[in-house]
Structures are given as structure tokens and as C-alpha cells.
C-alpha atoms as one frame of an Amber mdcrd trajectory, in Angstrom:
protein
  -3.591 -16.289 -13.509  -6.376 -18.629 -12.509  -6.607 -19.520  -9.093  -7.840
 -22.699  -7.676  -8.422 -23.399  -4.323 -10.102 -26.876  -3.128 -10.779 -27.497
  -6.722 -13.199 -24.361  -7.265 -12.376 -20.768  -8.892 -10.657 -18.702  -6.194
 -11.645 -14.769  -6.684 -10.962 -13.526  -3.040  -7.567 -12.128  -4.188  -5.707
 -11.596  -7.588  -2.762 -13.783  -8.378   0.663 -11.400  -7.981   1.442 -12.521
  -4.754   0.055 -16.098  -5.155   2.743 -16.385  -8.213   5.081 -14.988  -6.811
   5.028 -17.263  -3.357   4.591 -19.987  -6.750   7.745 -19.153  -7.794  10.132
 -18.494  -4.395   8.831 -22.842  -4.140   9.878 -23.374  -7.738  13.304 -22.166
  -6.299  13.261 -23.455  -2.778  10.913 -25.867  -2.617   7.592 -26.811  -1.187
   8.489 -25.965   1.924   7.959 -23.113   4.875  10.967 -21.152   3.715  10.062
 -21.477   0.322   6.605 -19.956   1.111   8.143 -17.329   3.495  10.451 -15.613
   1.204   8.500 -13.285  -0.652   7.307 -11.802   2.408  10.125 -11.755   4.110
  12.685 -10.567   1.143  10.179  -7.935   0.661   9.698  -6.995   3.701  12.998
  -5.994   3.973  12.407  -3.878   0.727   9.761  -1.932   2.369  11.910  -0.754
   4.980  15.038   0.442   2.431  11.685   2.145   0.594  10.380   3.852   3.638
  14.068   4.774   4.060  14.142   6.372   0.466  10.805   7.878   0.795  11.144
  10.058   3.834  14.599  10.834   1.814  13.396  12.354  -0.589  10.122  13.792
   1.304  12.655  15.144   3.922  15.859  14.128   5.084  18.121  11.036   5.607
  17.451  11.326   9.518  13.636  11.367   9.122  14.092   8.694   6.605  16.773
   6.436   9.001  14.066   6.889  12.074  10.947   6.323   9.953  12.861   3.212
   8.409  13.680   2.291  12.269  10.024   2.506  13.435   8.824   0.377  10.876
  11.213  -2.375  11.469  10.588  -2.031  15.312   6.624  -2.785  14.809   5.875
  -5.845  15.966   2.707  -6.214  13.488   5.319  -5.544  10.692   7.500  -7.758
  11.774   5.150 -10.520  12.075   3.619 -10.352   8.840   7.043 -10.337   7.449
   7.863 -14.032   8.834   4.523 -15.145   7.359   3.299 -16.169   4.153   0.756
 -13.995   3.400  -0.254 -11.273   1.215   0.258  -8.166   3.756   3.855  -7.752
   3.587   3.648  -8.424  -0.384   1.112  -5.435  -0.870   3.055  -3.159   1.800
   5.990  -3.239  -0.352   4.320  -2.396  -3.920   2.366   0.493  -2.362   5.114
   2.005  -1.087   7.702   1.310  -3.940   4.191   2.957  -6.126   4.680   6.541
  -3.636   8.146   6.263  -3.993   7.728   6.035  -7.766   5.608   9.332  -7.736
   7.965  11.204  -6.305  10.967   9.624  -8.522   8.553  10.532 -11.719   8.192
  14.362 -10.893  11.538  14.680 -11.976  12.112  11.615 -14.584   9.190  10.759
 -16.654  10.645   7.193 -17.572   9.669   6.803 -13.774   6.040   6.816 -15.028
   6.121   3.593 -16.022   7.718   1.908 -13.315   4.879   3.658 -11.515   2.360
   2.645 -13.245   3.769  -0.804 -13.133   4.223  -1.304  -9.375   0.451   0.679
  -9.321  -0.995  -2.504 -11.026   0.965  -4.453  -9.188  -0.576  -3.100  -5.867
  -4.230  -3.830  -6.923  -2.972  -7.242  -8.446  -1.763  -8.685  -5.239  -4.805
  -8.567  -2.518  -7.594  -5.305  -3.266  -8.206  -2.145  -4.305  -6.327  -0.331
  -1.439  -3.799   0.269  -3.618  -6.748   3.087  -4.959  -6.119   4.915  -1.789
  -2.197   6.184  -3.670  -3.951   8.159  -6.147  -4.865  11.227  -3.892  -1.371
  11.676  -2.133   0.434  10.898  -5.881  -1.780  13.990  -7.403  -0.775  16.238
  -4.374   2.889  14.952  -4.839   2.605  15.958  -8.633   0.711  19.299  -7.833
   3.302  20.555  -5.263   6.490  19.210  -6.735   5.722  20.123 -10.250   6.903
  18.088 -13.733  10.518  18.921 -14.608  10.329  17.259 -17.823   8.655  18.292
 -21.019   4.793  16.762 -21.553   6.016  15.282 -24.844   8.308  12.742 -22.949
   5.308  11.299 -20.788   3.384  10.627 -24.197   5.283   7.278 -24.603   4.976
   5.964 -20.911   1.063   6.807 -20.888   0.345   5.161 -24.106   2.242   2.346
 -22.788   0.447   2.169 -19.247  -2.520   2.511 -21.329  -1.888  -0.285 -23.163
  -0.637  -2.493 -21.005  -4.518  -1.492 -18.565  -6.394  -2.961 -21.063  -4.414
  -6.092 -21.860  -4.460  -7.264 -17.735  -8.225  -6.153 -18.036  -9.117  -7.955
 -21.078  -7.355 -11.442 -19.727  -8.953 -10.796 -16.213 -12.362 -10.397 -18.413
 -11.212 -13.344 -20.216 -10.026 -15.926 -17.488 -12.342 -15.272 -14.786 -15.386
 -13.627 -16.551 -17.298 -10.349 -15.961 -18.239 -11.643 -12.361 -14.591 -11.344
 -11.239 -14.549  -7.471 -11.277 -18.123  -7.427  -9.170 -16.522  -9.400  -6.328
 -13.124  -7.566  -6.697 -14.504  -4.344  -5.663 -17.127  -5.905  -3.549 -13.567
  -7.539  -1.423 -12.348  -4.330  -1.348 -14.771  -1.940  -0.835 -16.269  -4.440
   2.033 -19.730  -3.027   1.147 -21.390  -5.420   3.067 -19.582  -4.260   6.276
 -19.831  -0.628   6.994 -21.182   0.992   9.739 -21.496   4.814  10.684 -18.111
   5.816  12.534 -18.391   6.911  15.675 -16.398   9.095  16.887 -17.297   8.302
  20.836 -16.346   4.791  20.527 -13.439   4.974  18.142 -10.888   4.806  21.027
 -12.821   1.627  22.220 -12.937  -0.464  18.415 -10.682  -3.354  17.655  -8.823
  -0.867  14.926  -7.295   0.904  17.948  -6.633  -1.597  19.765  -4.888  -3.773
  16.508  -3.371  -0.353  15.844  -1.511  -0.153  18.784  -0.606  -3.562  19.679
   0.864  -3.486  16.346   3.041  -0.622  16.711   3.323  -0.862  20.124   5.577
   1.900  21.436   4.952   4.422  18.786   1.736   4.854  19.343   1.358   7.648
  21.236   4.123   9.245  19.898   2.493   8.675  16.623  -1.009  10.488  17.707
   1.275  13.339  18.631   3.127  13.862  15.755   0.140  14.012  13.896  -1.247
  16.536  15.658   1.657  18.103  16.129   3.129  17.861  11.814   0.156  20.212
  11.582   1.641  22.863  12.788   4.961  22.636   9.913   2.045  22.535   6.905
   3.341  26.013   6.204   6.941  24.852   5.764   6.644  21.518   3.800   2.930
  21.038   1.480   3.918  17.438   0.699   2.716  17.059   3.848  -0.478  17.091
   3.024   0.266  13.900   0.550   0.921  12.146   4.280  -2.316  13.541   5.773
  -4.276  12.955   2.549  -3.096   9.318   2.673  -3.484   8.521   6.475  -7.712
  10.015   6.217  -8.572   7.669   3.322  -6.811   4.531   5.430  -8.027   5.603
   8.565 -11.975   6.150   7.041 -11.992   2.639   5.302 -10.504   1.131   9.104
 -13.172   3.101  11.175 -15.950   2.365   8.568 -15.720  -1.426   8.563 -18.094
  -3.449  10.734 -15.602  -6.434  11.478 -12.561  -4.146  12.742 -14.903  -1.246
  14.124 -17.038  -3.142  16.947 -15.567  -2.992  20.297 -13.958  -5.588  21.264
């Protein structure tokens, strides 16, 4: 749980995906593979989740193209082969949605989702703070199916286990840990105003569609254009919901906002 890094306390990121790279090297060795696994194995999950998601949002065909689009992002595919932290946190926050939606129905899915929820903020930031706006919609428009009486032992549970990864956090790093946590995430010593006028000129865009590449534009439509079907699916709004918050913290940082 405590990170080192040139023999000083490392606080930049919390320790899930650092263990878990830790333990693919345990397996594999010290080595590029070994280091590369992780990413790469869950990677892979992210896609079958994407899949599963637009499933159950959906259809199979949205969820076989959506799963298809991902995979066919060169960004995605990049971080994937690396041994980094992206493709780690990708997979948790999406395997977190995919919980909410498997929890409406099944309220032992509440703790797998509050599980892979900790997870999220335990591998790189707070992102993983952005879910909880989309996950209320999903709960508001899909309604419980199960009686309020189940959920009691999950929540207690979730509860529970909150305060135990707070109080060893508290306890390992100190108070100061939490400060610089939210500091990392929030970037509060980066904003700007977001302009609107210049938006199409910042580095976001232009990392947003090298990244994606071909979808792009076809992206920017469908946007616009998913609008339109509000009327005939509400979980839609979960998407748009999700997508603002993202899209505000992107066009309201400093480093990725300038023009290039």
C-alpha cells in the first residue's frame, strides 16, 4: 500500500494498479511482458464490457459495433500495449457502469459495484467520481426490482469496508495523502475558463481525434444526432450525463486546453 519511488513516499497515484503490475512480475517476471499484462489482459476486458454494456443499454448490434470502435482506436490500443495506469482505470470504470445496471435488477450486484467503484478511485484519481451521476440516472430510470431490505446487507458492507481503506490510507500515508489526492485529481492548479471559440483549436481536440481517429466525426454526429431518440430510450441521458462531466474536466484543464 505504500509506494516508494526513488526512495521517497510516492502519493501521485494510489497503489491498485501499481500491485497489480507487482503481481503480473511475481508471475512473469521482471520483465516487459510481465509489466504489460495487466494492461493488456484488461484491456481486452474493457472491450467484452463495452460489449455487455451497450447490451444491456440497447442491443447486441450496438454493443458488437461499440465493442468494434473501441478496439479500432488507436489511443486505446496503444495504452493497452503499455504499462501504465490508463488501460487499468478504463476497465474498472466501465466494469463499475456495467455493475449499475447489473444491480437494478440483483442487489448482490451492489457490492461488486461498490467494489470495482473503489477500485476505480484506487488505481490513478478521482475520475472514477464522474460514475456517480450516470449510475443515479441508471437507478432512477430503470427502477430497483428487488426489495430495499436485500440492499441493507451490501450497504452495510460497502460501508464498512469505506472506512477500513480510509482508515489505512489515513494510517499509511497520513492526513496529507487525501489533500494531494484530490488536489491530482481535481488539477486545481490548472484550470482555465473554457472557451468555447478556441475549443476546436486545444490539444483535447486534437488528442481526441488522433486517438480515435476515424470515428471522430461520426462520433460528433451521433451526438448530436442521439438527441433526437431521448424520447425513446432515457438511459440516454446516463451517456450524455457522463460525456459533459468528462468533457468539462478536459476543456477546463490548462495543460490539455492551450492550443497547440
Amino acid at each position: 500500500i505504500l509506494l516508494m519511488f526513488n526512495g521517497s513516499v510516492y502519493q501521485d497515484h494510489p497503489f491498485v494498479g501499481f500491485n497489480l503490475m507487482a503481481v503480473s512480475m511475481a508471475i512473469f517476471g521482471v520483465n516487459e511482458f510481465g509489466a504489460r499484462f495487466p494492461s493488456a489482459i484488461l484491456g481486452f476486458g474493457s472491450v467484452v464490457l463495452l460489449y455487455l454494456i451497450g447490451k444491456n443499454l440497447f442491443n447486441k448490434s450496438i454493443g458488437i459495433m461499440s465493442s468494434l470502435v473501441l478496439v479500432s482506436c488507436v489511443w486505446f490500443v496503444f495504452r493497452s500495449r503499455a504499462a501504465d495506469l490508463d488501460t487499468i482505470l478504463l476497465f474498472f470504470y466501465l466494469f463499475t457502469f456495467y455493475s449499475s445496471l447489473k444491480a437494478t435488477k440483483n442487489s448482490k450486484w451492489l457490492t461488486i459495484l461498490g467494489l470495482s467503484f473503489f477500485a476505480t478511485l484506487l488505481t490513478k484519481s478521482i475520475v472514477g467520481l464522474t460514475l456517480i451521476p450516470p449510475i443515479i440516472i441508471v437507478f432512477a430510470t430503470k427502477g430497483i426490482k428487488f426489495k430495499l431490505k436485500e440492499a441493507l446487507p451490501h450497504v452495510l458492507f460497502l460501508i464498512f469496508a469505506a472506512i477500513a481503506i480510509l482508515t489505512i490510507l489515513a494510517m499509511t500515508y497520513g492526513q496529507n495523502f487525501f489533500h494531494a489526492y484530490i488536489n491530482t485529481g481535481l488539477k486545481t492548479a490548472g484550470k482555465r475558463q473554457i472557451d468555447l471559440m478556441e475549443i476546436k483549436n486545444s490539444l483535447t481536440v486534437l488528442y481526441l481525434h488522433y486517438g480515435i481517429r476515424e470515428w471522430f466525426y461520426p462520433g460528433i454526429i451521433s451526438l448530436i444526432g442521439s438527441v433526437f431518440y431521448l424520447h425513446k430510450n432515457i438511459l440516454l441521458l446516463a451517456l450524455y450525463s457522463w460525456l459533459l462531466i468528462l468533457f468539462y474536466g478536459f476543456l477546463s484543464n490548462n495543460k490539455i486546453s492551450s492550443p497547440p
